[in-house]
């Protein structure tokens, strides 16, 4: 038996989806079936398919009482909607089913672990959300919430830590068949901390350790943690709120953080060696990973930032998109990302130019489009002064363009959607420090109608940004102050 709340959501989304044409959505980035989407949830491989759930409010393109939307895919690019999986319909999650993860149980059932939110009356008209961790089990379509929910509550957090900021469990199965999860929490001193729990069966949980603490360095509350082994190290991903900038590495507001180090299984403590942003663009938050059957660690994020949500009008039929799924690896102690290799099957209509001299503005025959995979290798012109600036403009017509520009003297790469058609006074540009030797740079730019994801130097950095420029603006051009040389390979990303 499913609840009335869930039944209504399913009925509503089925009808609302029909009112949105395919062309109004990205081609291979997941958007909500209807209404609002934020964080990816329960990203996992189950019964031969990739499952991706998401924070969801089907009724409007605005954040509201959270449900879990659901989609499946066999290649991480072509998604099929399944019925809404969770609705806020129990006494302990009445005010929202917040983010969480999923695993397959040994008996073949699918376990979802999520945050139940319940508003508690404080005084006069003041309410605060109490957050607890809950589970639900199902068959990949229908899920039943566990009778003994919540499975983790204020009894299970360290003394003085906040029960109002205790959310986003990411669960995984250990080699010995037991389970672990990491949960974001706010420590007594107000900063973020990541708590770790273990369980023999996924239902009964015990506190293990404070895995990592903010110590007032990276924002305040740490949301949406993920923790995994990668190339011989341990990686902790989280999305901090209320960040202050640090050089070009971290920016103000909601940001992303990757900590790389070692993990002491005995004590449950993480020993941090390196920190960096996950994405250096404008729109990326709340990342989550899975381990694919062939052993790849694949990450997806909400391609959005809470601070720039009003780029898109709430009157539009959908809001929020997922990033491209990205394969993660470590190189020289840093996190690297590359688009999932499944994308290669969608590359068609190859156009290639070698050693093009770019001075002033250059347009190249066959180089245009809004569903594009484009690789550029840029280098200085021999025997000439190093160029001042190289830029590629896309989603371009006489009125609009979005650009990625590079200043080799400063090693600064900028993504700029100021001229993308936005009418809001929000962030439209972001600069990042990149690695370059003598003005050489590699860029792989993926466009999918309403977004650009820029992979720099084979994945050393990524800059993601959404753009809602009208689709007719599909020009691409290249500009240099000075002269640069460029190799370019461009494909359309389409299904034949
Ligand atoms: C992050 C977040 C999570 C929370 C969810 C609510 O974007 O704030 O911490 O679970 O969104 O929708």
Tab-separated table of C-alpha atoms and ligand atoms in Angstrom:
chain	number	residue	atom	x	y	z
A	1	UNK	CA	0.000	0.000	0.000
A	2	UNK	CA	1.389	3.360	-0.908
A	3	UNK	CA	0.362	6.521	0.915
A	4	UNK	CA	-2.030	9.110	-0.415
A	5	UNK	CA	0.838	11.660	-0.568
A	6	UNK	CA	2.955	9.386	-2.736
A	7	UNK	CA	0.012	8.373	-4.901
A	8	UNK	CA	-0.775	12.032	-5.585
A	9	UNK	CA	2.827	12.816	-6.457
A	10	UNK	CA	2.957	9.887	-8.893
A	11	UNK	CA	-0.283	10.850	-10.535
A	12	UNK	CA	0.754	14.475	-10.813
A	13	UNK	CA	4.213	13.846	-12.272
A	14	UNK	CA	2.912	11.424	-14.856
A	15	UNK	CA	0.569	14.077	-16.246
A	16	UNK	CA	3.018	16.994	-15.839
A	17	UNK	CA	5.841	15.180	-17.666
A	18	UNK	CA	3.683	15.011	-20.796
A	19	UNK	CA	3.525	18.803	-20.935
A	20	UNK	CA	7.303	19.121	-21.310
A	21	UNK	CA	8.704	18.382	-24.744
A	22	UNK	CA	12.060	16.641	-25.179
A	23	UNK	CA	13.530	19.755	-26.778
A	24	UNK	CA	12.777	21.774	-23.660
A	25	UNK	CA	15.170	19.588	-21.670
A	26	UNK	CA	18.867	18.809	-21.941
A	27	UNK	CA	19.539	15.807	-24.162
A	28	UNK	CA	21.623	13.678	-21.776
A	29	UNK	CA	21.639	15.513	-18.447
A	30	UNK	CA	18.857	14.430	-16.089
A	31	UNK	CA	16.206	17.002	-15.150
A	32	UNK	CA	13.222	16.448	-12.819
A	33	UNK	CA	10.301	14.599	-14.249
A	34	UNK	CA	8.300	17.710	-13.317
A	35	UNK	CA	8.942	20.730	-11.108
A	36	UNK	CA	11.997	21.072	-8.887
A	37	UNK	CA	15.189	19.017	-8.517
A	38	UNK	CA	18.200	19.421	-6.251
A	39	UNK	CA	20.778	16.921	-4.956
A	40	UNK	CA	21.424	13.515	-6.517
A	41	UNK	CA	20.411	10.768	-4.072
A	42	UNK	CA	20.804	6.994	-3.942
A	43	UNK	CA	23.161	6.936	-6.943
A	44	UNK	CA	23.914	3.225	-7.357
A	45	UNK	CA	23.973	0.205	-9.612
A	46	UNK	CA	21.112	-2.179	-8.829
A	47	UNK	CA	19.624	-5.114	-10.752
A	48	UNK	CA	21.566	-4.389	-13.915
A	49	UNK	CA	20.840	-0.658	-14.130
A	50	UNK	CA	22.087	2.631	-12.782
A	51	UNK	CA	19.588	4.209	-10.421
A	52	UNK	CA	19.543	7.890	-9.696
A	53	UNK	CA	17.140	9.446	-7.232
A	54	UNK	CA	16.952	13.157	-6.583
A	55	UNK	CA	15.598	15.782	-4.207
A	56	UNK	CA	12.269	16.557	-5.767
A	57	UNK	CA	9.178	18.718	-5.501
A	58	UNK	CA	6.968	17.752	-8.439
A	59	UNK	CA	4.251	20.371	-8.052
A	60	UNK	CA	6.238	23.553	-8.705
A	61	UNK	CA	9.669	24.591	-9.953
A	62	UNK	CA	10.550	25.750	-6.428
A	63	UNK	CA	12.068	24.028	-3.425
A	64	UNK	CA	9.401	22.765	-1.064
A	65	UNK	CA	8.554	19.640	0.907
A	66	UNK	CA	11.111	17.097	-0.365
A	67	UNK	CA	10.249	13.863	-2.159
A	68	UNK	CA	12.650	11.496	-3.910
A	69	UNK	CA	12.312	11.475	-7.706
A	70	UNK	CA	13.676	8.418	-9.515
A	71	UNK	CA	15.225	7.517	-12.868
A	72	UNK	CA	17.188	4.589	-14.316
A	73	UNK	CA	19.735	4.251	-17.082
A	74	UNK	CA	21.954	1.644	-18.631
A	75	UNK	CA	24.631	4.110	-19.796
A	76	UNK	CA	24.360	7.024	-17.302
A	77	UNK	CA	23.288	9.319	-20.182
A	78	UNK	CA	19.880	8.139	-21.357
A	79	UNK	CA	17.538	8.224	-18.379
A	80	UNK	CA	14.078	6.795	-18.023
A	81	UNK	CA	11.790	8.148	-15.337
A	82	UNK	CA	10.368	5.807	-12.730
A	83	UNK	CA	7.592	6.760	-10.328
A	84	UNK	CA	8.444	9.038	-7.423
A	85	UNK	CA	10.073	6.784	-4.806
A	86	UNK	CA	9.615	8.548	-1.473
A	87	UNK	CA	7.148	11.142	-0.228
A	88	UNK	CA	7.072	12.926	3.147
A	89	UNK	CA	4.246	10.825	4.533
A	90	UNK	CA	5.299	9.551	7.965
A	91	UNK	CA	5.253	11.149	11.404
A	92	UNK	CA	9.080	11.272	11.434
A	93	UNK	CA	9.601	12.707	7.903
A	94	UNK	CA	6.474	14.821	7.511
A	95	UNK	CA	8.528	17.895	6.589
A	96	UNK	CA	10.733	16.261	4.006
A	97	UNK	CA	12.703	13.254	2.818
A	98	UNK	CA	16.118	14.862	2.486
A	99	UNK	CA	19.227	13.531	0.752
A	100	UNK	CA	20.743	10.101	1.214
A	101	UNK	CA	22.169	7.025	-0.473
A	102	UNK	CA	21.285	3.476	-1.511
A	103	UNK	CA	22.749	-0.057	-1.537
A	104	UNK	CA	21.667	-3.500	-2.696
A	105	UNK	CA	21.021	-5.940	0.169
A	106	UNK	CA	22.225	-9.559	-0.044
A	107	UNK	CA	18.625	-10.802	-0.353
A	108	UNK	CA	18.178	-8.732	-3.511
A	109	UNK	CA	16.203	-5.887	-1.973
A	110	UNK	CA	17.197	-2.269	-2.434
A	111	UNK	CA	17.836	-0.193	0.681
A	112	UNK	CA	17.454	3.593	0.649
A	113	UNK	CA	18.862	5.617	3.526
A	114	UNK	CA	17.693	9.203	3.822
A	115	UNK	CA	17.170	12.075	6.230
A	116	UNK	CA	13.730	12.447	7.754
A	117	UNK	CA	12.833	16.023	8.613
A	118	UNK	CA	10.329	17.050	11.251
A	119	UNK	CA	9.663	20.614	12.340
A	120	UNK	CA	9.708	21.042	16.104
A	121	UNK	CA	7.995	23.916	17.830
A	122	UNK	CA	10.514	26.039	19.740
A	123	UNK	CA	8.696	29.105	21.080
A	124	UNK	CA	5.997	31.521	19.865
A	125	UNK	CA	5.947	30.991	16.075
A	126	UNK	CA	9.475	29.605	15.804
A	127	UNK	CA	9.975	26.091	14.440
A	128	UNK	CA	13.233	24.232	13.786
A	129	UNK	CA	13.819	21.162	11.697
A	130	UNK	CA	14.950	18.083	13.575
A	131	UNK	CA	16.827	15.707	11.300
A	132	UNK	CA	17.114	11.943	11.728
A	133	UNK	CA	18.292	9.098	9.483
A	134	UNK	CA	15.718	6.666	8.135
A	135	UNK	CA	15.643	3.688	5.783
A	136	UNK	CA	13.214	2.225	3.248
A	137	UNK	CA	13.427	-1.064	1.355
A	138	UNK	CA	12.080	-1.930	-2.045
A	139	UNK	CA	12.393	-3.631	-5.395
A	140	UNK	CA	13.727	-0.743	-7.486
A	141	UNK	CA	10.299	0.848	-7.966
A	142	UNK	CA	8.256	0.700	-4.766
A	143	UNK	CA	9.781	1.282	-1.349
A	144	UNK	CA	8.429	0.638	2.110
A	145	UNK	CA	9.696	2.700	5.016
A	146	UNK	CA	11.071	0.665	7.912
A	147	UNK	CA	8.701	0.363	10.915
A	148	UNK	CA	11.468	1.216	13.354
A	149	UNK	CA	12.514	4.473	11.718
A	150	UNK	CA	14.397	6.584	12.483
A	151	UNK	CA	17.492	4.399	12.647
A	152	UNK	CA	19.750	7.240	13.817
A	153	UNK	CA	18.691	10.230	15.874
A	154	UNK	CA	19.980	12.669	18.471
A	155	UNK	CA	21.009	9.792	20.781
A	156	UNK	CA	23.606	8.853	18.181
A	157	UNK	CA	25.459	12.139	17.797
A	158	UNK	CA	28.424	13.392	19.844
A	159	UNK	CA	27.609	15.560	22.845
A	160	UNK	CA	26.786	19.148	21.982
A	161	UNK	CA	26.494	18.500	18.217
A	162	UNK	CA	23.420	19.797	16.445
A	163	UNK	CA	20.339	17.623	15.965
A	164	UNK	CA	19.047	20.317	13.591
A	165	UNK	CA	21.962	19.857	11.199
A	166	UNK	CA	22.347	16.095	10.928
A	167	UNK	CA	21.744	14.933	7.381
A	168	UNK	CA	22.594	13.335	4.048
A	169	UNK	CA	23.704	9.772	4.934
A	170	UNK	CA	25.856	8.142	2.248
A	171	UNK	CA	25.794	4.380	2.739
A	172	UNK	CA	28.096	1.728	1.305
A	173	UNK	CA	28.765	-1.952	1.779
A	174	UNK	CA	32.133	-3.081	3.131
A	175	UNK	CA	34.102	-6.081	1.875
A	176	UNK	CA	33.136	-8.092	4.992
A	177	UNK	CA	29.429	-7.626	4.275
A	178	UNK	CA	28.841	-4.943	6.931
A	179	UNK	CA	27.708	-1.403	6.090
A	180	UNK	CA	29.056	2.033	6.842
A	181	UNK	CA	27.661	5.480	6.336
A	182	UNK	CA	28.872	9.053	6.644
A	183	UNK	CA	26.521	11.835	7.723
A	184	UNK	CA	26.958	15.618	7.674
A	185	UNK	CA	26.602	17.307	11.044
A	186	UNK	CA	27.326	20.585	12.804
A	187	UNK	CA	29.704	20.349	15.756
A	188	UNK	CA	29.167	22.119	19.053
A	189	UNK	CA	31.471	24.962	17.938
A	190	UNK	CA	29.278	25.534	14.894
A	191	UNK	CA	31.474	24.162	12.104
A	192	UNK	CA	30.847	21.130	9.932
A	193	UNK	CA	31.886	17.629	10.855
A	194	UNK	CA	31.384	14.250	9.258
A	195	UNK	CA	30.101	11.437	11.455
A	196	UNK	CA	30.665	7.805	10.651
A	197	UNK	CA	28.380	4.892	11.592
A	198	UNK	CA	28.516	1.152	11.054
A	199	UNK	CA	25.853	-1.512	10.789
A	200	UNK	CA	25.779	-5.308	10.419
A	201	UNK	CA	22.621	-5.230	8.235
A	202	UNK	CA	21.802	-1.663	7.110
A	203	UNK	CA	19.025	-1.307	9.692
A	204	UNK	CA	20.835	-1.257	13.059
A	205	UNK	CA	23.446	1.439	13.312
A	206	UNK	CA	26.174	2.342	15.791
A	207	UNK	CA	28.236	5.507	16.046
A	208	UNK	CA	31.862	4.863	15.126
A	209	UNK	CA	33.711	8.159	14.931
A	210	UNK	CA	33.955	11.773	13.979
A	211	UNK	CA	35.614	11.088	10.643
A	212	UNK	CA	36.654	14.686	9.919
A	213	UNK	CA	36.112	18.158	11.336
A	214	UNK	CA	36.048	21.540	9.731
A	215	UNK	CA	37.929	23.494	12.438
A	216	UNK	CA	36.498	26.661	10.952
A	217	UNK	CA	38.382	26.379	7.662
A	218	UNK	CA	35.878	25.576	4.938
A	219	UNK	CA	32.537	27.261	5.498
A	220	UNK	CA	30.156	26.154	8.214
A	221	UNK	CA	27.860	23.144	7.893
A	222	UNK	CA	29.160	20.360	5.639
A	223	UNK	CA	26.406	18.864	3.492
A	224	UNK	CA	26.232	15.721	1.373
A	225	UNK	CA	29.412	13.850	2.354
A	226	UNK	CA	30.812	10.907	0.434
A	227	UNK	CA	33.808	8.809	1.429
A	228	UNK	CA	35.653	6.182	-0.612
A	229	UNK	CA	38.979	4.669	-1.527
A	230	UNK	CA	40.520	5.818	-4.779
A	231	UNK	CA	43.886	4.898	-6.254
A	232	UNK	CA	45.345	3.931	-2.879
A	233	UNK	CA	44.114	6.982	-0.952
A	234	UNK	CA	40.876	7.934	0.797
A	235	UNK	CA	38.727	10.729	-0.565
A	236	UNK	CA	36.150	12.727	1.363
A	237	UNK	CA	33.816	14.858	-0.723
A	238	UNK	CA	31.462	17.350	0.857
A	239	UNK	CA	29.590	20.548	0.038
A	240	UNK	CA	30.155	23.261	2.642
A	241	UNK	CA	27.713	26.098	3.231
A	242	UNK	CA	28.782	29.672	3.965
A	243	UNK	CA	32.279	29.514	2.511
A	244	UNK	CA	34.731	32.402	2.408
A	245	UNK	CA	37.009	32.667	-0.599
A	246	UNK	CA	40.609	31.420	-0.481
A	247	UNK	CA	42.548	32.750	-3.464
A	248	UNK	CA	41.056	31.211	-6.596
A	249	UNK	CA	40.545	27.854	-4.899
A	250	UNK	CA	37.310	28.447	-2.969
A	251	UNK	CA	34.595	31.015	-3.516
A	252	UNK	CA	31.950	32.671	-1.347
A	253	UNK	CA	28.764	30.870	-0.407
A	254	UNK	CA	27.867	27.270	-1.099
A	255	UNK	CA	30.914	25.449	-2.418
A	256	UNK	CA	32.480	22.057	-2.911
A	257	UNK	CA	35.366	20.455	-1.079
A	258	UNK	CA	37.519	17.402	-1.764
A	259	UNK	CA	39.852	16.165	0.971
A	260	UNK	CA	42.397	13.488	0.101
A	261	UNK	CA	44.327	11.509	2.708
A	262	UNK	CA	44.450	8.311	4.690
A	263	UNK	CA	41.949	6.518	6.843
A	264	UNK	CA	42.640	4.665	10.052
A	265	UNK	CA	40.006	1.966	10.190
A	266	UNK	CA	40.664	1.182	13.871
A	267	UNK	CA	39.964	4.670	15.167
A	268	UNK	CA	37.732	5.759	12.301
A	269	UNK	CA	39.768	8.917	11.791
A	270	UNK	CA	40.608	10.481	8.456
A	271	UNK	CA	44.063	12.010	8.087
A	272	UNK	CA	43.875	14.839	5.629
A	273	UNK	CA	46.781	15.573	3.291
A	274	UNK	CA	45.345	17.708	0.514
A	275	UNK	CA	42.308	19.891	-0.068
A	276	UNK	CA	40.820	21.328	-3.255
A	277	UNK	CA	37.526	22.335	-4.836
A	278	UNK	CA	35.625	19.641	-6.692
A	279	UNK	CA	34.365	21.968	-9.425
A	280	UNK	CA	35.685	25.447	-10.204
A	281	UNK	CA	32.719	26.734	-12.205
A	282	UNK	CA	29.489	28.380	-11.115
A	283	UNK	CA	27.067	25.477	-10.832
A	284	UNK	CA	28.034	22.311	-9.035
A	285	UNK	CA	26.987	21.079	-5.596
A	286	UNK	CA	26.067	18.055	-3.477
A	287	UNK	CA	28.067	15.457	-5.409
A	288	UNK	CA	27.577	11.741	-4.906
A	289	UNK	CA	29.510	8.747	-6.259
A	290	UNK	CA	28.994	5.098	-7.061
A	291	UNK	CA	31.278	2.221	-7.910
A	292	UNK	CA	30.352	0.831	-11.320
A	293	UNK	CA	30.386	-2.930	-11.978
A	294	UNK	CA	33.672	-2.481	-13.877
A	295	UNK	CA	35.280	-0.735	-10.901
A	296	UNK	CA	35.053	2.914	-11.875
A	297	UNK	CA	34.330	5.544	-9.227
A	298	UNK	CA	31.722	7.727	-10.916
A	299	UNK	CA	30.540	11.056	-9.526
A	300	UNK	CA	27.473	13.104	-10.338
A	301	UNK	CA	26.447	16.442	-8.846
A	302	UNK	CA	23.582	18.879	-8.873
A	303	UNK	CA	24.613	21.266	-11.676
A	304	UNK	CA	23.412	24.276	-9.774
A	305	UNK	CA	24.329	26.442	-6.820
A	306	UNK	CA	21.827	27.449	-4.149
A	307	UNK	CA	23.027	31.039	-4.453
A	308	UNK	CA	22.242	31.345	-8.149
A	309	UNK	CA	18.927	29.478	-8.454
A	310	UNK	CA	17.090	32.496	-9.775
A	311	UNK	CA	18.986	32.343	-13.060
A	312	UNK	CA	15.946	30.372	-14.218
A	313	UNK	CA	12.394	31.554	-13.653
A	314	UNK	CA	10.204	29.434	-11.335
A	315	UNK	CA	7.519	29.723	-14.015
A	316	UNK	CA	9.425	27.263	-16.205
A	317	UNK	CA	8.119	23.666	-16.109
A	318	UNK	CA	11.320	22.212	-14.638
A	319	UNK	CA	14.171	23.452	-12.509
A	320	UNK	CA	17.532	21.855	-11.782
A	321	UNK	CA	19.752	19.470	-13.707
A	322	UNK	CA	22.372	16.899	-12.875
A	323	UNK	CA	25.960	17.249	-14.033
A	324	UNK	CA	27.508	14.857	-16.479
A	325	UNK	CA	28.576	11.698	-14.616
A	326	UNK	CA	32.358	11.857	-14.261
A	327	UNK	CA	34.984	9.188	-13.716
A	328	UNK	CA	37.289	10.061	-10.850
A	329	UNK	CA	40.967	9.307	-10.449
A	330	UNK	CA	43.962	10.671	-8.579
A	331	UNK	CA	47.026	12.067	-10.247
A	332	UNK	CA	49.914	13.693	-8.436
A	333	UNK	CA	47.834	13.866	-5.276
A	334	UNK	CA	44.920	15.719	-6.915
A	335	UNK	CA	41.395	14.718	-7.854
A	336	UNK	CA	40.925	14.394	-11.622
A	337	UNK	CA	37.616	14.000	-13.449
A	338	UNK	CA	36.721	12.964	-16.961
A	339	UNK	CA	33.330	12.548	-18.601
A	340	UNK	CA	32.106	8.936	-18.386
A	341	UNK	CA	33.465	6.976	-21.344
A	342	UNK	CA	29.876	6.037	-22.298
A	343	UNK	CA	29.668	9.526	-23.811
A	344	UNK	CA	31.956	8.430	-26.637
A	345	UNK	CA	29.129	6.369	-28.144
A	346	UNK	CA	27.157	9.576	-28.639
A	347	UNK	CA	29.910	11.355	-30.563
A	348	UNK	CA	29.019	11.764	-34.221
A	349	UNK	CA	29.831	14.040	-37.171
A	350	UNK	CA	33.478	14.542	-36.355
A	351	UNK	CA	35.014	17.812	-37.551
A	352	UNK	CA	38.729	18.298	-37.100
A	353	UNK	CA	41.188	21.125	-37.729
A	354	UNK	CA	44.879	20.989	-36.975
A	355	UNK	CA	47.241	23.842	-36.269
A	356	UNK	CA	44.795	26.687	-36.941
A	357	UNK	CA	46.233	30.146	-36.395
A	358	UNK	CA	43.821	32.183	-34.304
A	359	UNK	CA	44.369	35.916	-34.401
A	360	UNK	CA	41.396	38.205	-33.931
A	361	UNK	CA	38.102	36.326	-34.413
A	362	UNK	CA	37.903	33.002	-36.211
A	363	UNK	CA	34.867	30.953	-37.219
A	364	UNK	CA	35.374	27.454	-38.551
A	365	UNK	CA	33.108	25.651	-40.956
A	366	UNK	CA	31.209	22.847	-39.215
A	367	UNK	CA	31.973	24.072	-35.702
A	368	UNK	CA	28.698	25.019	-34.075
A	369	UNK	CA	25.899	23.460	-32.020
A	370	UNK	CA	24.467	23.194	-28.538
A	371	UNK	CA	24.972	19.451	-28.008
A	372	UNK	CA	28.670	19.287	-28.524
A	373	UNK	CA	31.850	17.584	-27.360
A	374	UNK	CA	34.831	19.691	-28.362
A	375	UNK	CA	38.518	19.216	-27.584
A	376	UNK	CA	40.895	22.114	-27.961
A	377	UNK	CA	44.665	22.191	-27.695
A	378	UNK	CA	45.958	25.729	-27.508
A	379	UNK	CA	49.562	26.839	-27.789
A	380	UNK	CA	51.458	30.022	-28.590
A	381	UNK	CA	52.612	30.946	-32.089
A	382	UNK	CA	56.293	30.146	-32.421
A	383	UNK	CA	58.598	33.106	-32.775
A	384	UNK	CA	55.953	35.559	-31.537
A	385	UNK	CA	55.175	37.122	-28.169
A	386	UNK	CA	52.928	35.025	-25.960
A	387	UNK	CA	49.300	35.853	-26.749
A	388	UNK	CA	47.423	37.971	-24.185
A	389	UNK	CA	44.126	36.158	-24.225
A	390	UNK	CA	42.454	33.245	-25.969
A	391	UNK	CA	38.685	32.777	-25.835
A	392	UNK	CA	36.106	30.390	-27.169
A	393	UNK	CA	32.549	31.654	-27.405
A	394	UNK	CA	29.583	29.352	-27.692
A	395	UNK	CA	25.768	29.470	-27.476
A	396	UNK	CA	26.375	32.492	-29.638
A	397	UNK	CA	24.351	34.668	-31.984
A	398	UNK	CA	24.349	38.411	-32.587
A	399	UNK	CA	23.004	39.075	-29.094
A	400	UNK	CA	24.240	36.277	-26.882
A	401	UNK	CA	27.290	34.247	-26.056
A	402	UNK	CA	28.865	32.358	-23.197
A	403	UNK	CA	32.629	32.059	-23.127
A	404	UNK	CA	35.683	30.404	-21.683
A	405	UNK	CA	38.730	32.637	-21.837
A	406	UNK	CA	42.328	32.081	-20.888
A	407	UNK	CA	45.020	34.596	-19.970
A	408	UNK	CA	48.325	32.754	-20.102
A	409	UNK	CA	50.313	35.506	-18.377
A	410	UNK	CA	48.163	35.100	-15.269
A	411	UNK	CA	47.259	31.403	-15.778
A	412	UNK	CA	43.621	32.360	-15.267
A	413	UNK	CA	40.736	30.601	-16.980
A	414	UNK	CA	37.364	32.322	-16.806
A	415	UNK	CA	33.908	31.016	-17.546
A	416	UNK	CA	31.521	33.846	-18.338
A	417	UNK	CA	27.770	33.666	-18.964
A	418	UNK	CA	27.159	37.374	-18.541
A	419	UNK	CA	25.852	37.577	-22.097
A	420	UNK	CA	23.826	34.360	-21.966
A	421	UNK	CA	20.513	36.190	-21.654
A	422	UNK	CA	20.247	36.289	-17.862
A	423	UNK	CA	18.334	39.251	-16.433
A	424	UNK	CA	19.302	38.633	-12.816
A	425	UNK	CA	21.990	40.308	-10.700
A	426	UNK	CA	23.739	37.120	-9.680
A	427	UNK	CA	27.163	35.596	-10.290
A	428	UNK	CA	27.811	35.096	-14.011
A	429	UNK	CA	31.563	34.656	-14.079
A	430	UNK	CA	34.111	32.603	-12.261
A	431	UNK	CA	37.869	32.603	-12.541
A	432	UNK	CA	40.134	29.707	-11.796
A	433	UNK	CA	43.885	29.300	-11.626
A	434	UNK	CA	45.001	26.607	-14.065
A	435	UNK	CA	48.257	24.878	-14.869
A	436	UNK	CA	49.966	26.013	-18.014
A	437	UNK	CA	53.451	25.895	-19.397
A	438	UNK	CA	54.269	28.578	-21.921
A	439	UNK	CA	50.649	29.277	-22.822
A	440	UNK	CA	49.692	25.672	-23.577
A	441	UNK	CA	46.290	24.525	-22.445
A	442	UNK	CA	43.912	21.637	-23.113
A	443	UNK	CA	40.167	22.085	-22.885
A	444	UNK	CA	37.328	19.645	-23.416
A	445	UNK	CA	34.018	21.448	-23.545
A	446	UNK	CA	30.727	19.560	-23.298
A	447	UNK	CA	27.566	21.446	-24.200
A	448	UNK	CA	24.078	20.072	-23.699
A	449	UNK	CA	21.522	22.755	-24.586
A	450	UNK	CA	21.428	24.438	-21.162
A	451	UNK	CA	24.915	23.886	-19.777
A	452	UNK	CA	28.644	23.897	-20.385
A	453	UNK	CA	31.142	21.673	-18.580
A	454	UNK	CA	34.771	22.498	-19.195
A	455	UNK	CA	37.401	19.845	-18.433
A	456	UNK	CA	40.836	21.449	-18.187
A	457	UNK	CA	44.125	19.656	-18.847
A	458	UNK	CA	42.662	16.148	-19.105
A	459	UNK	CA	40.482	16.580	-16.032
A	460	UNK	CA	42.802	18.375	-13.633
A	461	UNK	CA	39.985	20.864	-13.110
A	462	UNK	CA	36.367	21.178	-14.206
A	463	UNK	CA	34.245	24.308	-14.536
A	464	UNK	CA	30.499	23.801	-14.855
A	465	UNK	CA	27.833	26.378	-15.572
A	466	UNK	CA	24.216	26.391	-16.636
A	467	UNK	CA	22.930	28.788	-19.284
A	468	UNK	CA	19.404	29.229	-20.525
A	469	UNK	CA	20.160	31.066	-23.746
A	470	UNK	CA	17.661	30.409	-26.520
A	471	UNK	CA	18.653	27.358	-28.549
A	472	UNK	CA	18.907	29.239	-31.855
A	473	UNK	CA	22.098	30.781	-30.468
A	474	UNK	CA	24.333	27.907	-31.505
A	475	UNK	CA	27.397	29.632	-32.937
A	476	UNK	CA	30.940	28.890	-31.796
A	477	UNK	CA	33.892	31.184	-32.435
A	478	UNK	CA	37.480	31.650	-31.324
A	479	UNK	CA	39.263	34.855	-30.409
A	480	UNK	CA	42.850	35.731	-29.615
A	481	UNK	CA	44.544	38.927	-28.563
A	482	UNK	CA	47.855	38.174	-30.235
A	483	UNK	CA	48.180	34.874	-32.074
A	484	UNK	CA	47.608	31.370	-30.786
A	485	UNK	CA	47.677	28.012	-32.542
A	486	UNK	CA	44.904	25.542	-31.976
A	487	UNK	CA	44.006	21.929	-32.745
A	488	UNK	CA	40.330	21.178	-32.513
A	489	UNK	CA	38.195	18.049	-32.688
A	490	UNK	CA	34.475	18.531	-32.432
A	491	UNK	CA	31.573	16.069	-32.345
A	492	UNK	CA	27.824	16.435	-32.111
A	493	UNK	CA	26.451	14.553	-29.119
A	494	UNK	CA	23.415	12.873	-30.585
A	495	UNK	CA	21.634	9.543	-30.965
A	496	UNK	CA	21.538	8.137	-34.458
B	1	LIG	C1	21.990	20.170	-0.068
B	1	LIG	C2	20.802	20.026	0.846
B	1	LIG	C3	20.979	18.804	1.723
B	1	LIG	C4	19.577	18.439	2.080
B	1	LIG	C5	18.828	18.784	0.824
B	1	LIG	C6	17.436	19.284	1.045
B	1	LIG	O1	21.751	20.776	-1.265
B	1	LIG	O2	20.636	21.200	1.597
B	1	LIG	O3	21.815	19.035	2.839
B	1	LIG	O4	19.453	17.096	2.418
B	1	LIG	O5	19.587	19.768	0.146
B	1	LIG	O6	16.730	19.355	-0.145
